[in-house]
């Protein structure tokens, strides 16, 4: 999968790589929440929370600033019916950890109701092994494995409700826990632990204080079970970066250390910031005087690398969907195809009473400060009761524009913030839908019958985040009367700044 460079449209570099040896935070201006990053040789790999969206992307970078998606750990969650029944909102994968040990990559994550899961691969681009259930348990979150240099293995995690931090002995192969665990720390909304060892100290890198307003804490001890000393190493201070915490400590081959963390922005989700780290008396001090930086020199990764972004647009002309796409809950694979009509994504409609209940809604993260998303839909195979088009998912608010089939007629309709708008009857086989998004999360829908003249439908609407995720763009097709009908999407193009 090639990096997406051509769809970034701003002449002024507003975030990420500034092209002059410096970067501006956020380095990844998109909803990659609870990031965990590792370095293997000269490469960096990242995974993030995905909750009810399927599945979990693996990102790659050469310099911690420029990122692309290279793989996916899983495509569905099969351990509970809620992920098939559209009842898993805000559940699913929470705060994964990625590690490299003895030639294999490991990813661990918890789901809040079902347990602790892991997968392994020899190549981070995949294939990844089927998810292995390490422990069937409710109420765990934010796991992290750790293999010590004496051959012992451990796993740390917190509990839903944010704490305490618990350390378990783990089998060397990482497939099971060997005890009930030891509580090593209790703090104010203490979660998201990551375990490291350096200069004889064990470090627990943990966020405290909550998603929107928290801070970054470091615990250290000469024993993995403590007692631990505590230091706050990063907090908002005099900046406008709220809650700079929860992420990964990474050491470069040249000895530089960096910290990748999130900032909760609401509509765009939890975007990724990169902080320099200075070691003082064996404490990792982050940012500048303990506050997050806005502009800073890039990590010295050996050379300058091309500016890249996670992929966005898709012509649907290949054998597989682009790695940027994620299904809302588990997909019904027999009801979508890239081969039934070559060059098109076909979504066969299933009955649903609303967009939030609709199966096979295909989504991707918003990115950047503003953007324009456009798609072409062929309507020749729609059936009575079917709805298909372009939508935004976030909280419970419906925002979409599309075709509604009523009997033998097709009409353009839109819903924004619960207000319904009725457009004209469409008799042409193809229709184009467009959404414009600005930096305040305000969107406006348009339609066209020739892909040249776009007509506004409905008023502007502020997007909504929800279920621990930012708003995202989506292609949908469902039927409010029965199973039946097919929507054929020719392409999807998303330009952003």
GROMACS .gro file of C-alpha atoms in nm:
model
  497
    1UNK     CA    1   0.000   0.000   0.000
    2UNK     CA    2   0.151   0.332  -0.109
    3UNK     CA    3   0.149   0.635   0.123
    4UNK     CA    4  -0.109   0.903   0.052
    5UNK     CA    5   0.071   1.223  -0.048
    6UNK     CA    6  -0.133   1.356  -0.340
    7UNK     CA    7  -0.448   1.420  -0.138
    8UNK     CA    8  -0.286   1.667   0.103
    9UNK     CA    9  -0.381   2.001  -0.054
   10UNK     CA   10  -0.250   2.279   0.169
   11UNK     CA   11   0.032   2.496   0.033
   12UNK     CA   12   0.124   2.583   0.392
   13UNK     CA   13   0.234   2.298   0.615
   14UNK     CA   14   0.008   2.330   0.917
   15UNK     CA   15   0.093   2.013   1.108
   16UNK     CA   16   0.337   1.725   1.097
   17UNK     CA   17   0.654   1.750   0.891
   18UNK     CA   18   0.732   2.115   0.808
   19UNK     CA   19   0.987   2.020   0.542
   20UNK     CA   20   1.272   2.214   0.705
   21UNK     CA   21   1.396   1.964   0.962
   22UNK     CA   22   1.123   2.056   1.209
   23UNK     CA   23   0.772   1.932   1.284
   24UNK     CA   24   0.458   2.092   1.420
   25UNK     CA   25   0.232   1.903   1.658
   26UNK     CA   26   0.017   1.714   1.609
   27UNK     CA   27   0.242   1.496   1.394
   28UNK     CA   28  -0.057   1.276   1.311
   29UNK     CA   29  -0.368   1.492   1.296
   30UNK     CA   30  -0.619   1.210   1.307
   31UNK     CA   31  -0.792   0.983   1.559
   32UNK     CA   32  -0.517   0.741   1.658
   33UNK     CA   33  -0.609   0.723   2.024
   34UNK     CA   34  -0.398   0.567   2.299
   35UNK     CA   35  -0.097   0.519   2.067
   36UNK     CA   36   0.173   0.264   2.135
   37UNK     CA   37   0.495   0.275   1.935
   38UNK     CA   38   0.805   0.056   1.913
   39UNK     CA   39   1.129   0.076   1.719
   40UNK     CA   40   1.275  -0.228   1.545
   41UNK     CA   41   1.603  -0.140   1.377
   42UNK     CA   42   1.541   0.177   1.177
   43UNK     CA   43   1.163   0.134   1.163
   44UNK     CA   44   0.883   0.246   1.392
   45UNK     CA   45   0.546   0.073   1.428
   46UNK     CA   46   0.230   0.197   1.594
   47UNK     CA   47  -0.110   0.060   1.699
   48UNK     CA   48  -0.401   0.241   1.862
   49UNK     CA   49  -0.743   0.185   2.020
   50UNK     CA   50  -1.016   0.112   1.767
   51UNK     CA   51  -1.311   0.020   1.993
   52UNK     CA   52  -1.607  -0.099   1.780
   53UNK     CA   53  -1.441  -0.032   1.443
   54UNK     CA   54  -1.284  -0.328   1.259
   55UNK     CA   55  -1.004  -0.387   1.267
   56UNK     CA   56  -0.680  -0.257   1.417
   57UNK     CA   57  -0.438  -0.085   1.172
   58UNK     CA   58  -0.061  -0.113   1.204
   59UNK     CA   59   0.121   0.206   1.105
   60UNK     CA   60   0.483   0.246   0.997
   61UNK     CA   61   0.728   0.536   1.005
   62UNK     CA   62   1.097   0.594   0.950
   63UNK     CA   63   1.116   0.911   1.159
   64UNK     CA   64   0.821   0.916   1.408
   65UNK     CA   65   0.669   1.208   1.215
   66UNK     CA   66   0.554   1.067   0.880
   67UNK     CA   67   0.321   0.767   0.900
   68UNK     CA   68   0.141   0.525   0.667
   69UNK     CA   69  -0.080   0.222   0.728
   70UNK     CA   70   0.086  -0.110   0.638
   71UNK     CA   71  -0.134  -0.382   0.789
   72UNK     CA   72  -0.418  -0.484   1.013
   73UNK     CA   73  -0.404  -0.708   1.322
   74UNK     CA   74  -0.761  -0.842   1.289
   75UNK     CA   75  -1.070  -0.792   1.074
   76UNK     CA   76  -1.344  -0.878   1.323
   77UNK     CA   77  -1.412  -0.962   1.688
   78UNK     CA   78  -1.585  -1.298   1.717
   79UNK     CA   79  -1.588  -1.352   2.092
   80UNK     CA   80  -1.922  -1.182   2.165
   81UNK     CA   81  -2.246  -1.146   1.960
   82UNK     CA   82  -2.263  -0.772   2.029
   83UNK     CA   83  -2.011  -0.707   1.754
   84UNK     CA   84  -2.245  -0.872   1.502
   85UNK     CA   85  -2.559  -0.721   1.649
   86UNK     CA   86  -2.442  -0.357   1.633
   87UNK     CA   87  -2.443  -0.337   2.014
   88UNK     CA   88  -2.071  -0.295   2.078
   89UNK     CA   89  -2.040   0.084   2.063
   90UNK     CA   90  -1.754   0.204   2.287
   91UNK     CA   91  -1.654  -0.159   2.350
   92UNK     CA   92  -1.403  -0.353   2.140
   93UNK     CA   93  -1.028  -0.292   2.154
   94UNK     CA   94  -0.898  -0.058   2.422
   95UNK     CA   95  -0.540   0.079   2.439
   96UNK     CA   96  -0.332  -0.193   2.272
   97UNK     CA   97   0.038  -0.255   2.318
   98UNK     CA   98   0.279  -0.362   2.045
   99UNK     CA   99   0.610  -0.529   2.128
  100UNK     CA  100   0.891  -0.713   1.947
  101UNK     CA  101   1.045  -1.016   2.114
  102UNK     CA  102   1.262  -1.298   1.981
  103UNK     CA  103   1.189  -1.219   1.619
  104UNK     CA  104   0.813  -1.183   1.656
  105UNK     CA  105   0.574  -0.890   1.688
  106UNK     CA  106   0.309  -0.908   1.959
  107UNK     CA  107  -0.008  -0.702   2.000
  108UNK     CA  108  -0.214  -0.720   2.320
  109UNK     CA  109  -0.544  -0.548   2.395
  110UNK     CA  110  -0.840  -0.579   2.627
  111UNK     CA  111  -1.208  -0.552   2.553
  112UNK     CA  112  -1.392  -0.421   2.859
  113UNK     CA  113  -1.652  -0.699   2.873
  114UNK     CA  114  -1.473  -1.005   2.740
  115UNK     CA  115  -1.105  -1.022   2.829
  116UNK     CA  116  -0.743  -1.000   2.726
  117UNK     CA  117  -0.641  -1.094   2.371
  118UNK     CA  118  -0.316  -1.120   2.177
  119UNK     CA  119  -0.191  -1.180   1.824
  120UNK     CA  120   0.157  -1.233   1.678
  121UNK     CA  121   0.331  -1.191   1.344
  122UNK     CA  122   0.679  -1.215   1.198
  123UNK     CA  123   0.600  -0.921   0.969
  124UNK     CA  124   0.408  -0.622   1.111
  125UNK     CA  125   0.231  -0.587   0.775
  126UNK     CA  126   0.086  -0.932   0.839
  127UNK     CA  127  -0.045  -1.186   0.832
  128UNK     CA  128  -0.124  -1.174   1.202
  129UNK     CA  129  -0.227  -1.487   1.389
  130UNK     CA  130  -0.594  -1.534   1.485
  131UNK     CA  131  -0.674  -1.359   1.811
  132UNK     CA  132  -0.581  -1.569   2.112
  133UNK     CA  133  -0.785  -1.530   2.429
  134UNK     CA  134  -0.527  -1.499   2.707
  135UNK     CA  135  -0.784  -1.448   2.983
  136UNK     CA  136  -1.162  -1.444   2.972
  137UNK     CA  137  -1.248  -1.166   3.216
  138UNK     CA  138  -1.456  -0.849   3.236
  139UNK     CA  139  -1.332  -0.515   3.363
  140UNK     CA  140  -0.971  -0.511   3.243
  141UNK     CA  141  -0.816  -0.243   3.022
  142UNK     CA  142  -0.490  -0.117   2.874
  143UNK     CA  143  -0.251  -0.417   2.887
  144UNK     CA  144   0.123  -0.420   2.821
  145UNK     CA  145   0.355  -0.725   2.809
  146UNK     CA  146   0.715  -0.713   2.922
  147UNK     CA  147   0.994  -0.966   2.874
  148UNK     CA  148   1.273  -0.915   3.127
  149UNK     CA  149   1.640  -0.981   3.054
  150UNK     CA  150   1.641  -1.272   3.306
  151UNK     CA  151   1.386  -1.469   3.101
  152UNK     CA  152   1.083  -1.384   3.310
  153UNK     CA  153   0.777  -1.233   3.143
  154UNK     CA  154   0.510  -1.005   3.288
  155UNK     CA  155   0.194  -0.824   3.189
  156UNK     CA  156   0.063  -0.502   3.337
  157UNK     CA  157  -0.287  -0.358   3.304
  158UNK     CA  158  -0.543  -0.140   3.477
  159UNK     CA  159  -0.912  -0.194   3.538
  160UNK     CA  160  -1.213  -0.024   3.382
  161UNK     CA  161  -1.278   0.287   3.584
  162UNK     CA  162  -0.908   0.371   3.565
  163UNK     CA  163  -0.706   0.176   3.812
  164UNK     CA  164  -0.531   0.030   3.996
  165UNK     CA  165  -0.219  -0.079   3.804
  166UNK     CA  166  -0.170  -0.456   3.832
  167UNK     CA  167   0.133  -0.668   3.733
  168UNK     CA  168   0.099  -1.040   3.649
  169UNK     CA  169   0.360  -1.305   3.584
  170UNK     CA  170   0.318  -1.423   3.223
  171UNK     CA  171   0.430  -1.737   3.040
  172UNK     CA  172   0.740  -1.676   2.825
  173UNK     CA  173   0.541  -1.738   2.508
  174UNK     CA  174   0.293  -1.469   2.612
  175UNK     CA  175  -0.015  -1.688   2.579
  176UNK     CA  176  -0.124  -1.710   2.944
  177UNK     CA  177  -0.096  -1.541   3.281
  178UNK     CA  178   0.051  -1.740   3.568
  179UNK     CA  179  -0.099  -1.570   3.873
  180UNK     CA  180  -0.373  -1.335   3.995
  181UNK     CA  181  -0.147  -1.031   3.979
  182UNK     CA  182  -0.010  -0.779   4.228
  183UNK     CA  183  -0.142  -0.424   4.270
  184UNK     CA  184   0.161  -0.197   4.238
  185UNK     CA  185   0.003   0.147   4.214
  186UNK     CA  186  -0.321   0.329   4.289
  187UNK     CA  187  -0.362   0.680   4.150
  188UNK     CA  188  -0.614   0.932   4.021
  189UNK     CA  189  -0.757   0.772   3.707
  190UNK     CA  190  -0.435   0.571   3.662
  191UNK     CA  191  -0.446   0.364   3.342
  192UNK     CA  192  -0.270   0.297   3.011
  193UNK     CA  193   0.046   0.154   3.164
  194UNK     CA  194   0.349   0.085   2.947
  195UNK     CA  195   0.644  -0.107   3.095
  196UNK     CA  196   1.011  -0.040   3.018
  197UNK     CA  197   1.349  -0.115   3.172
  198UNK     CA  198   1.652   0.112   3.159
  199UNK     CA  199   1.971   0.135   3.364
  200UNK     CA  200   1.840  -0.117   3.615
  201UNK     CA  201   1.509   0.063   3.672
  202UNK     CA  202   1.165  -0.065   3.582
  203UNK     CA  203   0.946   0.216   3.450
  204UNK     CA  204   0.570   0.229   3.436
  205UNK     CA  205   0.466   0.510   3.201
  206UNK     CA  206   0.106   0.587   3.294
  207UNK     CA  207  -0.151   0.858   3.223
  208UNK     CA  208  -0.349   1.000   3.512
  209UNK     CA  209  -0.631   1.250   3.550
  210UNK     CA  210  -0.859   1.149   3.262
  211UNK     CA  211  -0.876   1.177   2.884
  212UNK     CA  212  -0.948   1.550   2.846
  213UNK     CA  213  -0.744   1.706   3.125
  214UNK     CA  214  -0.491   1.450   3.247
  215UNK     CA  215  -0.114   1.445   3.281
  216UNK     CA  216   0.170   1.200   3.226
  217UNK     CA  217   0.315   1.019   3.524
  218UNK     CA  218   0.626   0.801   3.541
  219UNK     CA  219   0.680   0.540   3.812
  220UNK     CA  220   1.018   0.376   3.867
  221UNK     CA  221   1.154   0.100   4.087
  222UNK     CA  222   1.442  -0.143   4.110
  223UNK     CA  223   1.181  -0.423   4.133
  224UNK     CA  224   0.898  -0.474   3.891
  225UNK     CA  225   0.664  -0.518   4.188
  226UNK     CA  226   0.777  -0.193   4.349
  227UNK     CA  227   0.771   0.004   4.565
  228UNK     CA  228   0.761   0.274   4.298
  229UNK     CA  229   0.874   0.634   4.308
  230UNK     CA  230   0.647   0.878   4.123
  231UNK     CA  231   0.707   1.187   3.911
  232UNK     CA  232   0.477   1.392   3.686
  233UNK     CA  233   0.678   1.450   3.369
  234UNK     CA  234   0.432   1.618   3.128
  235UNK     CA  235   0.125   1.836   3.177
  236UNK     CA  236  -0.061   2.118   3.004
  237UNK     CA  237   0.109   2.401   3.194
  238UNK     CA  238   0.087   2.728   3.002
  239UNK     CA  239   0.011   2.563   2.667
  240UNK     CA  240  -0.323   2.497   2.498
  241UNK     CA  241  -0.256   2.123   2.469
  242UNK     CA  242  -0.512   1.968   2.699
  243UNK     CA  243  -0.445   1.629   2.858
  244UNK     CA  244  -0.103   1.555   2.705
  245UNK     CA  245  -0.070   1.194   2.812
  246UNK     CA  246  -0.103   0.820   2.738
  247UNK     CA  247   0.143   0.691   2.488
  248UNK     CA  248   0.479   0.536   2.420
  249UNK     CA  249   0.841   0.600   2.511
  250UNK     CA  250   1.074   0.527   2.217
  251UNK     CA  251   1.454   0.524   2.204
  252UNK     CA  252   1.634   0.577   1.874
  253UNK     CA  253   1.946   0.391   1.765
  254UNK     CA  254   2.149   0.706   1.842
  255UNK     CA  255   2.018   0.717   2.200
  256UNK     CA  256   1.761   0.994   2.156
  257UNK     CA  257   1.433   0.936   2.340
  258UNK     CA  258   1.086   1.052   2.234
  259UNK     CA  259   0.734   1.026   2.367
  260UNK     CA  260   0.428   0.984   2.146
  261UNK     CA  261   0.098   1.070   2.316
  262UNK     CA  262  -0.254   1.182   2.237
  263UNK     CA  263  -0.453   1.502   2.278
  264UNK     CA  264  -0.831   1.477   2.287
  265UNK     CA  265  -0.976   1.726   2.038
  266UNK     CA  266  -1.338   1.612   2.045
  267UNK     CA  267  -1.464   1.597   1.686
  268UNK     CA  268  -1.134   1.495   1.525
  269UNK     CA  269  -1.067   1.245   1.804
  270UNK     CA  270  -0.742   1.188   1.988
  271UNK     CA  271  -0.459   1.317   1.771
  272UNK     CA  272  -0.092   1.224   1.814
  273UNK     CA  273   0.176   1.457   1.947
  274UNK     CA  274   0.549   1.391   1.968
  275UNK     CA  275   0.760   1.517   2.258
  276UNK     CA  276   1.138   1.519   2.304
  277UNK     CA  277   1.258   1.334   2.614
  278UNK     CA  278   1.561   1.425   2.824
  279UNK     CA  279   1.691   1.183   3.088
  280UNK     CA  280   1.787   1.354   3.414
  281UNK     CA  281   1.889   1.141   3.715
  282UNK     CA  282   1.723   0.841   3.543
  283UNK     CA  283   1.392   1.023   3.500
  284UNK     CA  284   1.248   1.080   3.149
  285UNK     CA  285   1.155   1.449   3.139
  286UNK     CA  286   0.921   1.522   2.849
  287UNK     CA  287   0.858   1.822   2.627
  288UNK     CA  288   1.014   2.153   2.728
  289UNK     CA  289   1.025   2.207   3.104
  290UNK     CA  290   0.751   1.946   3.142
  291UNK     CA  291   0.513   2.114   2.896
  292UNK     CA  292   0.430   1.994   2.542
  293UNK     CA  293   0.612   2.152   2.250
  294UNK     CA  294   0.438   2.291   1.942
  295UNK     CA  295   0.730   2.311   1.697
  296UNK     CA  296   1.050   2.113   1.744
  297UNK     CA  297   1.331   1.961   1.541
  298UNK     CA  298   1.257   1.620   1.398
  299UNK     CA  299   1.414   1.306   1.547
  300UNK     CA  300   1.760   1.239   1.404
  301UNK     CA  301   1.662   0.924   1.218
  302UNK     CA  302   1.961   0.913   0.983
  303UNK     CA  303   1.822   1.116   0.692
  304UNK     CA  304   1.527   1.320   0.574
  305UNK     CA  305   1.230   1.112   0.466
  306UNK     CA  306   0.947   1.191   0.228
  307UNK     CA  307   0.639   1.349   0.380
  308UNK     CA  308   0.367   1.084   0.403
  309UNK     CA  309   0.019   1.043   0.548
  310UNK     CA  310  -0.218   0.757   0.622
  311UNK     CA  311  -0.411   0.661   0.311
  312UNK     CA  312  -0.753   0.817   0.240
  313UNK     CA  313  -0.887   0.791  -0.117
  314UNK     CA  314  -0.981   0.465  -0.287
  315UNK     CA  315  -1.070   0.395  -0.653
  316UNK     CA  316  -1.203   0.047  -0.562
  317UNK     CA  317  -1.013  -0.096  -0.859
  318UNK     CA  318  -0.797  -0.346  -0.670
  319UNK     CA  319  -0.859  -0.686  -0.513
  320UNK     CA  320  -0.874  -0.545  -0.158
  321UNK     CA  321  -1.008  -0.241   0.021
  322UNK     CA  322  -0.754   0.020   0.121
  323UNK     CA  323  -0.614  -0.031   0.470
  324UNK     CA  324  -0.765   0.301   0.581
  325UNK     CA  325  -1.117   0.153   0.577
  326UNK     CA  326  -1.278   0.012   0.891
  327UNK     CA  327  -1.620  -0.148   0.921
  328UNK     CA  328  -1.857  -0.025   1.189
  329UNK     CA  329  -1.876  -0.347   1.393
  330UNK     CA  330  -1.813  -0.686   1.231
  331UNK     CA  331  -1.871  -0.698   0.855
  332UNK     CA  332  -2.101  -0.942   0.678
  333UNK     CA  333  -1.846  -1.042   0.418
  334UNK     CA  334  -2.085  -1.214   0.181
  335UNK     CA  335  -2.281  -0.889   0.143
  336UNK     CA  336  -2.003  -0.671   0.004
  337UNK     CA  337  -1.764  -0.716  -0.286
  338UNK     CA  338  -1.496  -0.559  -0.503
  339UNK     CA  339  -1.531  -0.828  -0.770
  340UNK     CA  340  -1.906  -0.857  -0.829
  341UNK     CA  341  -1.882  -0.541  -1.040
  342UNK     CA  342  -1.512  -0.482  -1.109
  343UNK     CA  343  -1.403  -0.128  -1.035
  344UNK     CA  344  -1.683  -0.076  -0.783
  345UNK     CA  345  -1.743  -0.137  -0.415
  346UNK     CA  346  -2.080  -0.311  -0.397
  347UNK     CA  347  -2.275  -0.296  -0.071
  348UNK     CA  348  -2.582  -0.520  -0.059
  349UNK     CA  349  -2.840  -0.370   0.172
  350UNK     CA  350  -2.964  -0.549   0.482
  351UNK     CA  351  -3.260  -0.447   0.692
  352UNK     CA  352  -3.191  -0.188   0.963
  353UNK     CA  353  -3.406   0.068   1.137
  354UNK     CA  354  -3.133   0.333   1.144
  355UNK     CA  355  -2.780   0.412   1.035
  356UNK     CA  356  -2.635   0.314   1.374
  357UNK     CA  357  -2.796  -0.029   1.340
  358UNK     CA  358  -2.692  -0.079   0.976
  359UNK     CA  359  -2.445  -0.357   0.895
  360UNK     CA  360  -2.152  -0.307   0.658
  361UNK     CA  361  -2.112   0.067   0.703
  362UNK     CA  362  -1.760   0.137   0.584
  363UNK     CA  363  -1.572   0.414   0.766
  364UNK     CA  364  -1.242   0.592   0.786
  365UNK     CA  365  -1.093   0.850   1.021
  366UNK     CA  366  -1.108   1.221   0.952
  367UNK     CA  367  -0.768   1.379   0.903
  368UNK     CA  368  -0.631   1.732   0.903
  369UNK     CA  369  -0.781   2.071   0.974
  370UNK     CA  370  -1.033   2.067   0.689
  371UNK     CA  371  -1.126   1.841   0.403
  372UNK     CA  372  -1.353   1.749   0.114
  373UNK     CA  373  -1.484   1.397   0.057
  374UNK     CA  374  -1.661   1.300  -0.265
  375UNK     CA  375  -1.801   0.969  -0.390
  376UNK     CA  376  -1.978   0.845  -0.701
  377UNK     CA  377  -2.278   0.611  -0.654
  378UNK     CA  378  -2.449   0.408  -0.922
  379UNK     CA  379  -2.818   0.362  -0.834
  380UNK     CA  380  -2.934   0.107  -1.093
  381UNK     CA  381  -2.957  -0.182  -0.845
  382UNK     CA  382  -3.136  -0.006  -0.559
  383UNK     CA  383  -3.462  -0.150  -0.427
  384UNK     CA  384  -3.763  -0.013  -0.241
  385UNK     CA  385  -3.675   0.100   0.111
  386UNK     CA  386  -3.303   0.124   0.045
  387UNK     CA  387  -3.084   0.415   0.152
  388UNK     CA  388  -2.726   0.460   0.034
  389UNK     CA  389  -2.476   0.741   0.034
  390UNK     CA  390  -2.221   0.938   0.234
  391UNK     CA  391  -2.241   0.979   0.611
  392UNK     CA  392  -2.058   1.085   0.925
  393UNK     CA  393  -2.049   0.861   1.229
  394UNK     CA  394  -1.965   0.978   1.578
  395UNK     CA  395  -2.220   0.983   1.856
  396UNK     CA  396  -2.590   0.908   1.823
  397UNK     CA  397  -2.665   1.200   1.591
  398UNK     CA  398  -2.738   1.109   1.227
  399UNK     CA  399  -2.564   1.307   0.952
  400UNK     CA  400  -2.590   1.177   0.597
  401UNK     CA  401  -2.675   1.253   0.236
  402UNK     CA  402  -2.789   0.985  -0.002
  403UNK     CA  403  -3.041   0.821  -0.229
  404UNK     CA  404  -3.367   0.693  -0.081
  405UNK     CA  405  -3.558   0.446  -0.296
  406UNK     CA  406  -3.937   0.470  -0.267
  407UNK     CA  407  -4.117   0.225  -0.490
  408UNK     CA  408  -3.977   0.275  -0.839
  409UNK     CA  409  -3.847   0.627  -0.772
  410UNK     CA  410  -3.522   0.751  -0.620
  411UNK     CA  411  -3.489   1.075  -0.425
  412UNK     CA  412  -3.198   1.274  -0.285
  413UNK     CA  413  -3.239   1.322   0.088
  414UNK     CA  414  -3.020   1.438   0.375
  415UNK     CA  415  -3.027   1.436   0.753
  416UNK     CA  416  -2.816   1.679   0.955
  417UNK     CA  417  -2.840   1.698   1.334
  418UNK     CA  418  -3.177   1.524   1.322
  419UNK     CA  419  -3.327   1.764   1.065
  420UNK     CA  420  -3.447   1.599   0.744
  421UNK     CA  421  -3.408   1.764   0.405
  422UNK     CA  422  -3.580   1.651   0.086
  423UNK     CA  423  -3.409   1.694  -0.248
  424UNK     CA  424  -3.526   1.617  -0.600
  425UNK     CA  425  -3.617   1.289  -0.766
  426UNK     CA  426  -3.318   1.148  -0.953
  427UNK     CA  427  -3.363   0.973  -1.286
  428UNK     CA  428  -2.997   0.948  -1.392
  429UNK     CA  429  -2.812   0.626  -1.301
  430UNK     CA  430  -2.520   0.802  -1.133
  431UNK     CA  431  -2.512   1.058  -0.857
  432UNK     CA  432  -2.221   1.221  -0.676
  433UNK     CA  433  -2.220   1.315  -0.308
  434UNK     CA  434  -1.981   1.555  -0.138
  435UNK     CA  435  -1.912   1.667   0.218
  436UNK     CA  436  -1.695   1.961   0.316
  437UNK     CA  437  -1.551   1.970   0.668
  438UNK     CA  438  -1.383   2.273   0.826
  439UNK     CA  439  -1.145   2.299   1.120
  440UNK     CA  440  -1.434   2.359   1.362
  441UNK     CA  441  -1.598   2.031   1.265
  442UNK     CA  442  -1.873   2.199   1.063
  443UNK     CA  443  -1.986   1.999   0.760
  444UNK     CA  444  -2.197   2.082   0.458
  445UNK     CA  445  -2.348   1.826   0.218
  446UNK     CA  446  -2.382   1.857  -0.161
  447UNK     CA  447  -2.503   1.642  -0.451
  448UNK     CA  448  -2.450   1.645  -0.827
  449UNK     CA  449  -2.580   1.461  -1.132
  450UNK     CA  450  -2.275   1.540  -1.347
  451UNK     CA  451  -1.979   1.565  -1.104
  452UNK     CA  452  -1.936   1.929  -1.205
  453UNK     CA  453  -2.222   2.129  -1.059
  454UNK     CA  454  -2.275   2.052  -0.691
  455UNK     CA  455  -2.593   2.162  -0.518
  456UNK     CA  456  -2.613   2.222  -0.144
  457UNK     CA  457  -2.874   2.024   0.049
  458UNK     CA  458  -2.952   2.113   0.407
  459UNK     CA  459  -2.774   2.354   0.634
  460UNK     CA  460  -2.431   2.336   0.795
  461UNK     CA  461  -2.401   2.100   1.087
  462UNK     CA  462  -2.145   2.052   1.361
  463UNK     CA  463  -2.017   1.697   1.368
  464UNK     CA  464  -2.030   1.487   1.682
  465UNK     CA  465  -1.777   1.264   1.851
  466UNK     CA  466  -1.892   0.978   2.069
  467UNK     CA  467  -1.830   0.630   2.206
  468UNK     CA  468  -1.465   0.730   2.276
  469UNK     CA  469  -1.403   0.802   1.906
  470UNK     CA  470  -1.390   1.112   1.691
  471UNK     CA  471  -1.627   1.169   1.403
  472UNK     CA  472  -1.554   0.977   1.085
  473UNK     CA  473  -1.664   0.966   0.723
  474UNK     CA  474  -1.859   0.663   0.597
  475UNK     CA  475  -2.019   0.492   0.298
  476UNK     CA  476  -2.347   0.319   0.379
  477UNK     CA  477  -2.625   0.109   0.231
  478UNK     CA  478  -2.919  -0.034   0.426
  479UNK     CA  479  -3.290  -0.098   0.380
  480UNK     CA  480  -3.566   0.010   0.620
  481UNK     CA  481  -3.820  -0.233   0.468
  482UNK     CA  482  -3.641  -0.561   0.397
  483UNK     CA  483  -3.311  -0.715   0.298
  484UNK     CA  484  -3.244  -0.622  -0.062
  485UNK     CA  485  -3.090  -0.382  -0.308
  486UNK     CA  486  -2.732  -0.303  -0.399
  487UNK     CA  487  -2.535   0.019  -0.394
  488UNK     CA  488  -2.237   0.042  -0.630
  489UNK     CA  489  -1.972   0.297  -0.529
  490UNK     CA  490  -1.731   0.376  -0.814
  491UNK     CA  491  -1.474   0.567  -0.610
  492UNK     CA  492  -1.414   0.770  -0.293
  493UNK     CA  493  -1.178   1.071  -0.289
  494UNK     CA  494  -1.082   1.258   0.024
  495UNK     CA  495  -0.863   1.570   0.006
  496UNK     CA  496  -0.747   1.731   0.330
  497UNK     CA  497  -0.530   2.006   0.473
   0.00000   0.00000   0.00000
